[in-house]
Amino acid sequence: MIVMSRLGDLTNEQWDLLCDLLVEPEARDDGKGRPRVNSRSILDGILWILRTGAPWIDLPDRYPAYQTCHRRFQEWRKNGTLS
């Protein structure tokens, strides 16, 4: 059973159980683009949205940009990670 930490974000122990299940996006070979945001902070943001039912635009600033979290949420749904 996974229990959220006091602030709602994953604990280190919870992250250790989940991190290998997440499909990481492929890095670009051409050196262009922005660095990828780490999956843990994105997952914390996604879980906040799912827990609160708030619209993506209301994602608190302590998480990555709502567009980034939403894009990764869609990627993980499409590739079966969050099915």
Short mmCIF file of C-alpha atoms in Angstrom, two decimals:
data_model
loop_
_atom_site.label_atom_id
_atom_site.label_comp_id
_atom_site.label_asym_id
_atom_site.label_seq_id
_atom_site.Cartn_x
_atom_site.Cartn_y
_atom_site.Cartn_z
CA MET A 1 0.00 0.00 0.00
CA ILE A 2 1.38 3.41 -0.98
CA VAL A 3 0.71 6.21 1.48
CA MET A 4 1.45 9.79 0.46
CA SER A 5 3.77 11.92 2.56
CA ARG A 6 2.40 14.76 4.66
CA LEU A 7 2.59 17.25 1.77
CA GLY A 8 1.22 14.74 -0.70
CA ASP A 9 4.47 14.11 -2.57
CA LEU A 10 6.03 10.69 -2.84
CA THR A 11 8.41 9.63 -0.10
CA ASN A 12 11.86 8.31 -1.03
CA GLU A 13 10.66 4.78 -0.30
CA GLN A 14 7.64 5.19 -2.58
CA TRP A 15 9.78 6.67 -5.33
CA ASP A 16 12.20 3.73 -5.07
CA LEU A 17 9.29 1.36 -5.72
CA LEU A 18 7.97 3.31 -8.71
CA CYS A 19 10.97 4.81 -10.50
CA ASP A 20 11.82 1.71 -12.55
CA LEU A 21 8.23 1.46 -13.80
CA LEU A 22 8.29 4.85 -15.53
CA VAL A 23 9.25 5.00 -19.19
CA GLU A 24 11.77 7.80 -19.55
CA PRO A 25 11.63 9.90 -22.70
CA GLU A 26 14.55 9.51 -25.06
CA ALA A 27 17.19 12.22 -24.92
CA ARG A 28 17.91 14.16 -28.08
CA ASP A 29 21.15 13.28 -29.83
CA ASP A 30 21.60 16.69 -31.46
CA GLY A 31 22.12 18.60 -28.21
CA LYS A 32 19.17 20.88 -28.92
CA GLY A 33 16.21 21.56 -26.69
CA ARG A 34 15.86 22.02 -22.99
CA PRO A 35 17.07 19.55 -20.38
CA ARG A 36 14.38 17.07 -19.33
CA VAL A 37 12.68 17.68 -16.01
CA ASN A 38 13.13 14.77 -13.61
CA SER A 39 10.30 12.27 -13.58
CA ARG A 40 9.84 12.31 -9.82
CA SER A 41 8.81 15.96 -9.69
CA ILE A 42 6.56 15.47 -12.70
CA LEU A 43 4.90 12.44 -11.12
CA ASP A 44 4.36 14.42 -7.91
CA GLY A 45 2.65 17.12 -9.97
CA ILE A 46 0.48 14.59 -11.81
CA LEU A 47 -0.54 12.98 -8.53
CA TRP A 48 -1.46 16.40 -7.13
CA ILE A 49 -3.78 17.00 -10.11
CA LEU A 50 -5.36 13.55 -9.80
CA ARG A 51 -5.79 13.91 -6.04
CA THR A 52 -7.30 17.41 -6.11
CA GLY A 53 -9.24 17.31 -9.37
CA ALA A 54 -7.95 20.80 -10.15
CA PRO A 55 -7.34 21.93 -13.72
CA TRP A 56 -3.75 21.63 -14.96
CA ILE A 57 -3.29 25.40 -15.02
CA ASP A 58 -3.79 25.47 -11.22
CA LEU A 59 -0.81 23.20 -10.54
CA PRO A 60 1.20 24.88 -7.73
CA ASP A 61 4.56 26.46 -8.54
CA ARG A 62 6.43 23.89 -6.43
CA TYR A 63 5.94 21.45 -9.33
CA PRO A 64 7.29 21.74 -12.89
CA ALA A 65 5.27 23.79 -15.37
CA TYR A 66 1.75 22.44 -15.81
CA GLN A 67 2.39 22.05 -19.55
CA THR A 68 5.38 19.81 -18.82
CA CYS A 69 3.44 17.68 -16.34
CA HIS A 70 0.47 17.39 -18.69
CA ARG A 71 2.67 16.46 -21.66
CA ARG A 72 4.42 13.71 -19.68
CA PHE A 73 1.05 12.51 -18.32
CA GLN A 74 -0.16 12.16 -21.92
CA GLU A 75 3.07 10.40 -22.96
CA TRP A 76 2.79 7.92 -20.08
CA ARG A 77 -0.88 7.25 -20.87
CA LYS A 78 -0.12 6.72 -24.55
CA ASN A 79 2.81 4.34 -23.96
CA GLY A 80 0.94 2.33 -21.32
CA THR A 81 2.92 3.45 -18.28
CA LEU A 82 -0.23 4.88 -16.68
CA SER A 83 -2.81 2.46 -17.99
#
